[in-house]
Amino acid sequence: MENRDLAAMFEEMADILEIKGENPFRIRSFRRVADILHGLDFNVASTVMENPDKLRAIPGIGEGTMRKIGEVVAVGRCEEHERLRAEIPASMLPLLRLQGLGPKRIHLIWESLRISTLDELEAAARDQKLRTVPGIGAKTEGTILNAIADYRRAQGRFRLDQALEAGAPLLAFLRDEPSIVRLETAGSIRRRRETIGDIDILVTTAEPRKAIDHFLRYPGIRSVLGSGETKTSITISKGLQADLRVLEEKSFGAALQYFTGSKEHNVVLRERAKRRGLKVSEYGVFRVDDDQKIGGETEEEVYQLLDLQPIPPELRENRGEIERAENGTLPKLIEESDIRGDLHMHTTASDGRDTVEAMTQAALARGYEYVAITDHSKALSMVGGLDEEAVLRHCREIDLLNERTRHVRILKGMEVDILGEGQLDLSNEVLAELDVVIASVHSHFSMPSARMTERICRALENPYVNILAHPTGRLILRREPYAFELKEVFQAAIQNRVILELNSYPDRLDLKDTHCRLAKEMGALISINTDSHAGSMLRFMRYGIATARRGWLEAEDVVNTYPLARLRTILKKEAYR
Ligand code: DGT
Ligand code: CA
Ligand code: CA
Ligand code: ZN
């Protein structure tokens, strides 16, 4: 059981109490526990059994909390949680997942309209009845309708890393089958979207029956959704769907193009074909007047026949890529091999699992030229954040290690908390000792947009800040970004020669694709970092790279593709773009 599952239970208990309009003190204490559990780097479920005193020692974790955690871990359910759940209709719980609604409002809506399901809520918003509830206006009705649409879309979607990891053994299993000649993934997973609805797999074979039967023998199969002549659908772990399509070799390129999508990209492509007297389908490229097939064996050919540069899958979202391919000015997208170092990671000094030395070895194994060690600062006391004195000690250790280490340079850094009003959590004297200063928001997420904007901009004005980490604070499928003026913050970063982070941690991907592109267009520099908490996590770089490519980034836009000497001039703020 993960810490986040436990945290979710406490959050839900707080939500239910709030829907019922109960004691604010209890509500706050459950929320605090959820926050604490989220922030712990060790597995709470195993600790509560093996080393309960370690948990007990954490401020904010009382005996009642210990008991609840113990119950869930031991018997899989917590008495009080179950009791609370029974006190509101089960259909009300999804309402809590709606962005911008919140338990207080659900409470009010229940009080005045007795609404307890998503469908009732949607109907009331559409019929403009919701605005009769105190504190809800026409604008909120619109927000709620959007939130319901978002919620329905998010249901049944998976994070990219989950889909890639669940899909990998299936793909390996298919590659082992001799009757399968070609195998490619298509759809959103090939485009590396941040969330995936289902995995699309395309194969060619001389023996379709054999290939399909092999697919149906996959040991990780959970259910078979359907199997026909051309398409077979199964579900694998966690209910993720995978579609297998068996295709003809001679039109494989056209099929790959078609099933990679996006639908929006394909629509524009087909319109373009039509204007040129051509027709593009999953079977090939055809002349309209005599229905003659003129290509489709490879994907490049499909684009070439439309007088387009081949378009990388990550760009196929109808965001201007077709115009650029027409002019031959597509970006030369960044690749993982362009990366020379990683500028954000944690060690045992705060909440990481590995030592500085182990992290350095892991970086070396990836062929990096430099790494920055950036542990948390003291505001995050629950994860052992460092105070000024500890930072200086830590720096001296890194100096010593640098003397002994060859081939990779260790940069001294810290991930410093941005406090409530934009002050930094460490003194400037100490920040001056560091090579890299990362600033992050880890608290007070729900302040009004104007105040949050001012807070972040103020932090960026500190002359020692180099990188703004995970700038929007979102967690994919779990937490929306906090409210702030993105462009103002980007502008402040540029003015102060601060680099914006693309955090590759798989549930962050923050900045996201469209934000990366905006940042680049505004003239900002980006750093793609993993925020690793163990050496094995340096591999998360691939998710950051995928997002960067979807954000049209080139190596030149990303500071950790630069040789160390050039990077240093930027960290010293002697240069920017
Ligand atoms: P997903 O699975 O929701 O993350 O997104 P995709 O893009 O993988 O969508 P999916 O699995 O429904 O379909 C795979 C591709 O098939 C899609 O990207 C584009 C292509 N396609 C082209 N035309 C159509 C169409 O009319 N309907 C569907 N469902 N797919 C189409
Ligand atoms: Ca798909
Ligand atoms: Ca599909
Ligand atoms: Zn952070």
mmCIF file of N, CA, C and O in Angstrom, residues 18 57 63 73 101 109 123 138 146 180 184 209 212 224 244 268 295 332 334 374 392 407 488 492 508 511:
data_model
loop_
_atom_site.group_PDB
_atom_site.id
_atom_site.type_symbol
_atom_site.label_atom_id
_atom_site.label_comp_id
_atom_site.label_asym_id
_atom_site.label_seq_id
_atom_site.Cartn_x
_atom_site.Cartn_y
_atom_site.Cartn_z
ATOM 1 N N GLU A 18 -16.652 17.545 5.906
ATOM 2 C CA GLU A 18 -16.930 18.892 5.426
ATOM 3 C C GLU A 18 -18.263 18.950 4.674
ATOM 4 O O GLU A 18 -19.013 19.896 4.817
ATOM 5 N N ALA A 57 6.960 9.614 16.017
ATOM 6 C CA ALA A 57 7.824 10.767 16.307
ATOM 7 C C ALA A 57 7.509 11.964 15.408
ATOM 8 O O ALA A 57 7.964 13.068 15.660
ATOM 9 N N GLU A 63 -1.879 9.258 18.258
ATOM 10 C CA GLU A 63 -2.252 7.854 18.477
ATOM 11 C C GLU A 63 -3.453 7.442 17.630
ATOM 12 O O GLU A 63 -3.507 6.339 17.099
ATOM 13 N N VAL A 73 -3.761 -1.119 7.314
ATOM 14 C CA VAL A 73 -2.672 -1.984 6.886
ATOM 15 C C VAL A 73 -2.947 -3.427 7.311
ATOM 16 O O VAL A 73 -2.756 -4.361 6.540
ATOM 17 N N LEU A 101 -15.139 22.478 -7.129
ATOM 18 C CA LEU A 101 -16.394 22.361 -6.397
ATOM 19 C C LEU A 101 -16.102 22.326 -4.898
ATOM 20 O O LEU A 101 -16.378 23.276 -4.180
ATOM 21 N N ILE A 109 -25.014 22.734 -1.763
ATOM 22 C CA ILE A 109 -25.869 22.243 -2.846
ATOM 23 C C ILE A 109 -26.821 21.160 -2.328
ATOM 24 O O ILE A 109 -27.997 21.113 -2.676
ATOM 25 N N ALA A 123 -27.496 18.228 -14.575
ATOM 26 C CA ALA A 123 -28.809 18.714 -15.005
ATOM 27 C C ALA A 123 -29.113 20.066 -14.352
ATOM 28 O O ALA A 123 -29.581 21.001 -15.013
ATOM 29 N N ALA A 138 -23.846 32.297 -12.231
ATOM 30 C CA ALA A 138 -23.857 31.738 -13.586
ATOM 31 C C ALA A 138 -22.466 31.233 -13.962
ATOM 32 O O ALA A 138 -22.320 30.198 -14.610
ATOM 33 N N ASN A 146 -17.915 22.334 -17.017
ATOM 34 C CA ASN A 146 -16.601 21.970 -17.565
ATOM 35 C C ASN A 146 -15.930 20.903 -16.714
ATOM 36 O O ASN A 146 -15.326 19.969 -17.239
ATOM 37 N N ILE A 180 4.723 -12.969 -35.927
ATOM 38 C CA ILE A 180 4.576 -11.509 -36.031
ATOM 39 C C ILE A 180 5.818 -10.915 -36.693
ATOM 40 O O ILE A 180 6.929 -11.109 -36.231
ATOM 41 N N GLU A 184 4.433 -2.206 -34.141
ATOM 42 C CA GLU A 184 4.608 -0.809 -33.733
ATOM 43 C C GLU A 184 3.460 -0.429 -32.815
ATOM 44 O O GLU A 184 2.348 -0.934 -32.958
ATOM 45 N N ARG A 209 -4.290 -15.549 -37.706
ATOM 46 C CA ARG A 209 -4.918 -16.333 -36.643
ATOM 47 C C ARG A 209 -3.914 -16.644 -35.532
ATOM 48 O O ARG A 209 -4.184 -16.491 -34.345
ATOM 49 N N ILE A 212 -3.042 -13.502 -33.482
ATOM 50 C CA ILE A 212 -4.123 -13.116 -32.569
ATOM 51 C C ILE A 212 -4.216 -14.103 -31.400
ATOM 52 O O ILE A 212 -4.370 -13.706 -30.246
ATOM 53 N N VAL A 224 -11.019 -10.329 -22.038
ATOM 54 C CA VAL A 224 -11.059 -10.150 -23.485
ATOM 55 C C VAL A 224 -12.309 -9.342 -23.792
ATOM 56 O O VAL A 224 -13.418 -9.744 -23.461
ATOM 57 N N LEU A 244 -5.153 -4.763 -30.480
ATOM 58 C CA LEU A 244 -4.221 -5.300 -31.484
ATOM 59 C C LEU A 244 -4.887 -5.243 -32.854
ATOM 60 O O LEU A 244 -6.015 -5.720 -33.026
ATOM 61 N N VAL A 268 -7.067 17.358 -40.618
ATOM 62 C CA VAL A 268 -6.447 18.415 -41.418
ATOM 63 C C VAL A 268 -5.635 17.811 -42.557
ATOM 64 O O VAL A 268 -5.628 18.325 -43.675
ATOM 65 N N GLY A 295 0.733 5.186 -52.970
ATOM 66 C CA GLY A 295 1.712 4.996 -51.894
ATOM 67 C C GLY A 295 1.058 4.581 -50.599
ATOM 68 O O GLY A 295 -0.165 4.434 -50.525
ATOM 69 N N LYS A 332 13.892 20.803 -34.841
ATOM 70 C CA LYS A 332 14.688 19.589 -34.687
ATOM 71 C C LYS A 332 14.589 19.208 -33.220
ATOM 72 O O LYS A 332 15.297 19.756 -32.363
ATOM 73 N N ILE A 334 14.450 17.870 -29.435
ATOM 74 C CA ILE A 334 15.459 17.382 -28.490
ATOM 75 C C ILE A 334 15.363 15.862 -28.362
ATOM 76 O O ILE A 334 14.274 15.282 -28.525
ATOM 77 N N THR A 374 20.338 18.474 -5.006
ATOM 78 C CA THR A 374 19.459 19.554 -4.552
ATOM 79 C C THR A 374 18.470 19.041 -3.523
ATOM 80 O O THR A 374 17.319 18.778 -3.834
ATOM 81 N N LEU A 392 25.792 23.956 4.729
ATOM 82 C CA LEU A 392 27.236 24.202 4.595
ATOM 83 C C LEU A 392 28.026 22.911 4.800
ATOM 84 O O LEU A 392 28.987 22.642 4.080
ATOM 85 N N HIS A 407 35.231 12.256 -14.129
ATOM 86 C CA HIS A 407 34.285 12.118 -15.247
ATOM 87 C C HIS A 407 32.922 12.755 -15.023
ATOM 88 O O HIS A 407 32.170 12.937 -15.953
ATOM 89 N N GLU A 488 2.910 35.969 -16.472
ATOM 90 C CA GLU A 488 3.627 36.923 -15.621
ATOM 91 C C GLU A 488 4.831 36.263 -14.970
ATOM 92 O O GLU A 488 5.908 36.849 -14.875
ATOM 93 N N ALA A 492 8.755 37.130 -15.469
ATOM 94 C CA ALA A 492 9.642 37.429 -14.329
ATOM 95 C C ALA A 492 10.857 36.515 -14.365
ATOM 96 O O ALA A 492 11.978 36.925 -14.060
ATOM 97 N N ARG A 508 4.233 14.395 -12.403
ATOM 98 C CA ARG A 508 4.282 15.856 -12.519
ATOM 99 C C ARG A 508 4.269 16.295 -13.988
ATOM 100 O O ARG A 508 3.337 16.919 -14.442
ATOM 101 N N LEU A 511 6.731 21.855 -16.165
ATOM 102 C CA LEU A 511 5.782 22.311 -17.166
ATOM 103 C C LEU A 511 5.244 21.193 -18.064
ATOM 104 O O LEU A 511 5.974 20.276 -18.419
#
